[in-house]
Each structure stands twice: as C-alpha cells, then as structure tokens.
Amino acid sequence: MNTIVSASILSADMCRLGSELDRAAECCDHIHFDVMDGVFVNNISFGIPVLKAVRKHTSMPVDVHLMITDPYRYVDAFADSGADIISFHCEAASDIRSTIEKIKAKNVLPALAVKPDTPISEILPFIDDLYMVLVMTVEPGFGGQSFMHRTLDKIKELRRYITDHHLEVRIQVDGGINEKTAPLAKKAGADTLVAGSYLFGAEDMKEAARLLSE
Ligand code: DX5
Ligand code: ZN
C-alpha cells in the first residue's frame, strides 16, 4: 500500500490556519483533525466550527480523530461538517458496532483507535468493517510527545493479522512521528502516518513530508 501522510493541524499556527492548510496541501495527503473534549483526554482542542472552516478552505481529505466520550452522539455533526474519515476510540465508545454503522451510513470511512496500552484483541471483532485502525504511539491528548517504541510489537501483530486474513485495512500511527520513527513504524506495518509538530515545526515542510513517505 502507498504511504499516506496526514498533517495534524493541532500543531499548526491557528492564527494563520488557511495558509497552514495551503502549506500542507503542497506536500501531504490528508489533514488530521484532533478533537479533544477535556474528558476522554486531559485537553480541549477544537471542534465543529473549525472543521467547517477547514472544509471550506481545502479539498484535501480530512481525517477526524475523535478523542471524546460518547462518539456515537457526534458522528452526524462531524460527518455533516466535512469529515472524510472518522476515527473514534474503542476505550470511549459504549457501542462500537453502532458507531461504525452510523459513520458508514453517512458515507464516511470508519476507523477505530487504540491507546498505546490497549490490546489489538479489542478491535479485531470489528476489523472487517473498518477502513483503518489508528494505533496511538503516544498517550492521546497532546502534540509534541516522544514516540513509544513499545507500540511497535502491536503494529506488527496487527499487520500480521491483516495479511493473514487478506484484509485491506490501513494501519495509521499517531504521535511522535518524525524522520527517525517513521521508518520504524513503516517497517512494523504502518502505512498511514500522522505528524503534527514534525511537519508544522519544519522549516521545509516539503522535505519533512518527503522524508516520511520515502
Ligand atoms: C495527540 C494527537 C496527535 C498529535 C500528534 O493526541 O492525536 O494527532 O497531533 O502530534 P505529534 O506529531 O506532534 O506527536
Ligand atoms: Zn490524532
């Protein structure tokens, strides 16, 4: 599978969001949009009005990462505001199956996310219905953290399962991705890389994105 690079705008300059999106459009494949509610994670980011503004500005696919409790309740709002992919956490959802069905009914691609210490077995019962599994490689909540190497075994385990079962599910990694950790994650089996501080903090974003996808 080709590598997808998804630029996490959590690390973008929010006063210049339009030009930050333009910068990402030149060298990245997707926009990663982190929604935090201050309950599921210990931080609050941005939500629906900002997603609508992003949708108006860019034609890039927008990958919405919900770090919120009760994601089922908000599927329609995020789908109607322009999400192309919706990821939600299995640790947060009371009914994972219905949430996936609700996302699919809105013609949005469903993805299930796991925190660094949540085993893959939690998502396997749903994997046939997913576009992607998001393996968090840091504790969700903040940008700029260091990649947790212990998540590599989980990525490998997931890649093995997907290959053995002839599935086409993508594996996304999120947290601490840079030119050093991206090759490790890809070697373990990841094909979709989220990067925030590495891309938006780079002087030359094009070169940084090239190093991730090469
Ligand atoms: C963290 C978010 C990430 C974050 C990654 O909870 O889900 O998407 O933006 O940031 P970096 O790439 O700086 O680790
Ligand atoms: Zn994220």
Short mmCIF file of C-alpha atoms and ligand atoms in Angstrom, two decimals:
data_model
loop_
_atom_site.label_atom_id
_atom_site.label_comp_id
_atom_site.label_asym_id
_atom_site.label_seq_id
_atom_site.Cartn_x
_atom_site.Cartn_y
_atom_site.Cartn_z
CA MET A 1 0.00 0.00 0.00
CA ASN A 2 1.18 3.53 -0.71
CA THR A 3 2.13 5.61 2.32
CA ILE A 4 -0.35 8.33 3.30
CA VAL A 5 0.98 11.33 5.20
CA SER A 6 -1.65 13.09 7.31
CA ALA A 7 -0.75 16.54 8.66
CA SER A 8 -2.10 17.12 12.19
CA ILE A 9 -3.21 20.74 12.44
CA LEU A 10 -3.05 20.57 16.24
CA SER A 11 0.48 21.91 15.71
CA ALA A 12 -0.44 24.46 13.04
CA ASP A 13 -0.36 28.21 13.65
CA MET A 14 -4.06 28.75 14.37
CA CYS A 15 -3.92 32.46 13.53
CA ARG A 16 -2.88 31.53 10.01
CA LEU A 17 -4.82 28.32 9.56
CA GLY A 18 -5.62 28.97 5.88
CA SER A 19 -2.00 29.34 4.84
CA GLU A 20 -1.01 26.40 7.06
CA LEU A 21 -3.54 24.25 5.17
CA ASP A 22 -2.09 25.50 1.87
CA ARG A 23 1.40 24.56 3.03
CA ALA A 24 0.19 21.04 3.90
CA ALA A 25 -1.70 20.71 0.60
CA GLU A 26 1.56 21.05 -1.31
CA CYS A 27 3.20 18.02 0.24
CA CYS A 28 0.81 15.94 2.38
CA ASP A 29 -2.09 13.63 1.50
CA HIS A 30 -4.61 14.20 4.30
CA ILE A 31 -5.41 16.70 7.05
CA HIS A 32 -5.63 15.15 10.52
CA PHE A 33 -8.13 16.94 12.76
CA ASP A 34 -7.84 16.16 16.50
CA VAL A 35 -10.99 16.66 18.57
CA MET A 36 -10.47 16.58 22.36
CA ASP A 37 -13.23 17.09 24.89
CA GLY A 38 -11.32 17.51 28.16
CA VAL A 39 -12.99 14.34 29.50
CA PHE A 40 -11.71 11.40 27.45
CA VAL A 41 -8.35 13.18 27.34
CA ASN A 42 -6.95 15.85 29.58
CA ASN A 43 -7.00 18.60 26.97
CA ILE A 44 -9.50 20.55 24.87
CA SER A 45 -8.76 21.32 21.22
CA PHE A 46 -11.26 22.43 18.56
CA GLY A 47 -14.49 21.16 17.08
CA ILE A 48 -17.28 21.65 14.60
CA PRO A 49 -16.97 25.36 13.62
CA VAL A 50 -13.26 24.92 12.91
CA LEU A 51 -13.91 21.74 10.88
CA LYS A 52 -16.45 23.64 8.76
CA ALA A 53 -13.86 26.36 8.10
CA VAL A 54 -11.22 23.77 7.17
CA ARG A 55 -13.69 22.01 4.85
CA LYS A 56 -14.45 25.31 3.09
CA HIS A 57 -10.79 26.08 2.59
CA THR A 58 -9.32 22.77 1.39
CA SER A 59 -10.26 19.92 -0.90
CA MET A 60 -7.84 17.57 0.89
CA PRO A 61 -9.42 14.55 2.62
CA VAL A 62 -9.98 15.37 6.29
CA ASP A 63 -9.32 12.64 8.79
CA VAL A 64 -11.16 13.45 12.06
CA HIS A 65 -9.71 11.83 15.18
CA LEU A 66 -12.32 11.92 17.94
CA MET A 67 -10.80 11.80 21.41
CA ILE A 68 -14.18 12.28 23.08
CA THR A 69 -16.56 10.30 25.25
CA ASP A 70 -19.70 9.00 23.55
CA PRO A 71 -18.52 9.44 19.93
CA TYR A 72 -21.82 7.94 18.65
CA ARG A 73 -23.60 11.14 19.64
CA TYR A 74 -21.37 13.34 17.46
CA VAL A 75 -20.98 11.26 14.27
CA ASP A 76 -23.68 13.16 12.34
CA ALA A 77 -22.32 16.58 13.29
CA PHE A 78 -18.75 15.76 12.23
CA ALA A 79 -19.89 13.98 9.06
CA ASP A 80 -22.12 16.92 8.10
CA SER A 81 -19.27 19.35 8.77
CA GLY A 82 -16.95 17.73 6.24
CA ALA A 83 -15.15 14.68 7.68
CA ASP A 84 -13.99 12.11 5.11
CA ILE A 85 -12.70 9.67 7.72
CA ILE A 86 -13.87 9.44 11.35
CA SER A 87 -11.71 7.64 13.92
CA PHE A 88 -13.03 7.02 17.40
CA HIS A 89 -11.54 5.27 20.42
CA CYS A 90 -12.69 1.81 21.39
CA GLU A 91 -11.98 2.83 25.01
CA ALA A 92 -14.56 5.65 24.68
CA ALA A 93 -17.44 4.03 22.85
CA SER A 94 -20.25 2.26 24.62
CA ASP A 95 -21.44 0.65 21.38
CA ILE A 96 -18.63 0.25 18.88
CA ARG A 97 -20.71 -1.63 16.29
CA SER A 98 -23.47 1.01 16.15
CA THR A 99 -20.94 3.82 15.96
CA ILE A 100 -19.22 2.18 12.95
CA GLU A 101 -22.62 1.66 11.29
CA LYS A 102 -23.58 5.27 11.90
CA ILE A 103 -20.33 6.51 10.31
CA LYS A 104 -20.84 4.25 7.28
CA ALA A 105 -24.45 5.38 6.88
CA LYS A 106 -23.11 8.93 6.45
CA ASN A 107 -20.78 7.74 3.65
CA VAL A 108 -17.74 8.45 5.80
CA LEU A 109 -14.86 5.97 6.22
CA PRO A 110 -14.80 4.43 9.72
CA ALA A 111 -11.66 3.89 11.78
CA LEU A 112 -11.15 2.54 15.27
CA ALA A 113 -8.39 3.92 17.51
CA VAL A 114 -6.47 2.25 20.34
CA LYS A 115 -4.39 3.88 23.06
CA PRO A 116 -0.79 2.63 23.48
CA ASP A 117 -1.72 0.06 26.13
CA THR A 118 -4.97 -1.24 24.66
CA PRO A 119 -4.51 -4.67 23.05
CA ILE A 120 -5.35 -5.30 19.40
CA SER A 121 -7.80 -8.01 20.50
CA GLU A 122 -10.21 -5.18 21.43
CA ILE A 123 -10.62 -4.14 17.79
CA LEU A 124 -10.40 -7.50 16.00
CA PRO A 125 -14.14 -8.27 16.26
CA PHE A 126 -14.82 -5.13 14.18
CA ILE A 127 -11.91 -5.14 11.77
CA ASP A 128 -13.88 -6.41 8.74
CA ASP A 129 -15.95 -3.21 8.83
CA LEU A 130 -13.10 -0.75 9.15
CA TYR A 131 -11.25 1.41 6.66
CA MET A 132 -8.40 1.88 9.13
CA VAL A 133 -7.07 1.11 12.59
CA LEU A 134 -5.38 4.01 14.40
CA VAL A 135 -2.63 2.82 16.72
CA MET A 136 -1.71 5.64 19.11
CA THR A 137 2.05 5.78 19.53
CA VAL A 138 1.78 8.31 22.40
CA GLU A 139 -0.89 8.79 25.07
CA PRO A 140 -3.60 10.82 23.33
CA GLY A 141 -4.07 14.43 24.38
CA PHE A 142 -1.05 16.47 23.36
CA GLY A 143 1.21 17.06 20.39
CA GLY A 144 5.00 17.03 20.64
CA GLN A 145 5.40 13.86 22.77
CA SER A 146 8.01 11.14 22.19
CA PHE A 147 7.17 8.02 20.20
CA MET A 148 6.58 4.96 22.42
CA HIS A 149 8.68 2.15 20.98
CA ARG A 150 6.69 -0.49 22.84
CA THR A 151 3.80 0.07 20.40
CA LEU A 152 5.84 -1.43 17.54
CA ASP A 153 5.01 -5.01 18.56
CA LYS A 154 1.32 -4.17 18.42
CA ILE A 155 1.65 -2.70 14.93
CA LYS A 156 3.46 -5.86 13.82
CA GLU A 157 0.77 -8.07 15.35
CA LEU A 158 -1.94 -6.09 13.58
CA ARG A 159 -0.10 -6.19 10.23
CA ARG A 160 0.28 -9.97 10.58
CA TYR A 161 -3.45 -10.36 11.25
CA ILE A 162 -4.41 -8.16 8.28
CA THR A 163 -2.08 -10.06 5.94
CA ASP A 164 -3.15 -13.50 7.18
CA HIS A 165 -6.82 -12.61 6.69
CA HIS A 166 -6.29 -10.91 3.30
CA LEU A 167 -7.84 -7.65 4.55
CA GLU A 168 -7.27 -4.19 3.10
CA VAL A 169 -7.46 -2.24 6.33
CA ARG A 170 -4.97 0.60 6.69
CA ILE A 171 -2.80 1.00 9.80
CA GLN A 172 -2.35 4.56 10.98
CA VAL A 173 0.17 5.65 13.59
CA ASP A 174 -0.23 8.90 15.51
CA GLY A 175 2.18 10.53 17.93
CA GLY A 176 5.89 11.28 17.88
CA ILE A 177 6.28 10.57 14.16
CA ASN A 178 9.39 12.11 12.59
CA GLU A 179 12.14 11.09 10.15
CA LYS A 180 13.61 8.69 12.73
CA THR A 181 10.45 6.99 13.98
CA ALA A 182 8.54 6.82 10.66
CA PRO A 183 10.84 4.12 9.20
CA LEU A 184 10.36 2.01 12.37
CA ALA A 185 6.56 2.32 12.22
CA LYS A 186 6.51 1.55 8.49
CA LYS A 187 8.80 -1.46 8.94
CA ALA A 188 6.40 -2.75 11.60
CA GLY A 189 3.50 -2.42 9.17
CA ALA A 190 2.05 1.10 9.35
CA ASP A 191 1.02 2.67 6.03
CA THR A 192 -0.61 5.91 7.22
CA LEU A 193 1.47 8.39 9.20
CA VAL A 194 0.11 11.30 11.23
CA ALA A 195 2.60 14.03 12.05
CA GLY A 196 1.98 17.36 13.74
CA SER A 197 4.95 19.07 15.37
CA TYR A 198 7.43 17.46 12.97
CA LEU A 199 5.69 18.82 9.85
CA PHE A 200 4.43 22.19 11.08
CA GLY A 201 7.65 22.84 13.00
CA ALA A 202 9.82 22.11 9.96
CA GLU A 203 11.42 24.97 8.08
CA ASP A 204 10.95 22.98 4.91
CA MET A 205 7.68 21.06 5.23
CA LYS A 206 8.05 19.54 1.78
CA GLU A 207 11.36 17.97 2.66
CA ALA A 208 9.99 16.75 6.01
CA ALA A 209 6.98 15.14 4.29
CA ARG A 210 9.25 13.57 1.69
CA LEU A 211 11.36 12.00 4.44
CA LEU A 212 8.21 10.50 5.98
CA SER A 213 6.89 8.97 2.77
CA GLU A 214 10.12 7.77 1.16
C1 DX5 B 1 -2.30 13.50 20.06
C2 DX5 B 1 -2.92 13.69 18.70
C3 DX5 B 1 -1.96 13.73 17.59
C4 DX5 B 1 -0.96 14.86 17.66
C5 DX5 B 1 0.33 14.32 17.16
O1 DX5 B 1 -3.25 13.14 20.98
O2 DX5 B 1 -3.84 12.66 18.43
O3 DX5 B 1 -2.60 13.72 16.32
O4 DX5 B 1 -1.32 16.00 16.91
O5 DX5 B 1 1.31 15.28 17.37
P1 DX5 B 1 2.84 14.99 17.15
O6 DX5 B 1 3.02 14.55 15.72
O7 DX5 B 1 3.47 16.31 17.45
O8 DX5 B 1 3.25 13.92 18.11
ZN ZN B 2 -4.59 12.47 16.36
#
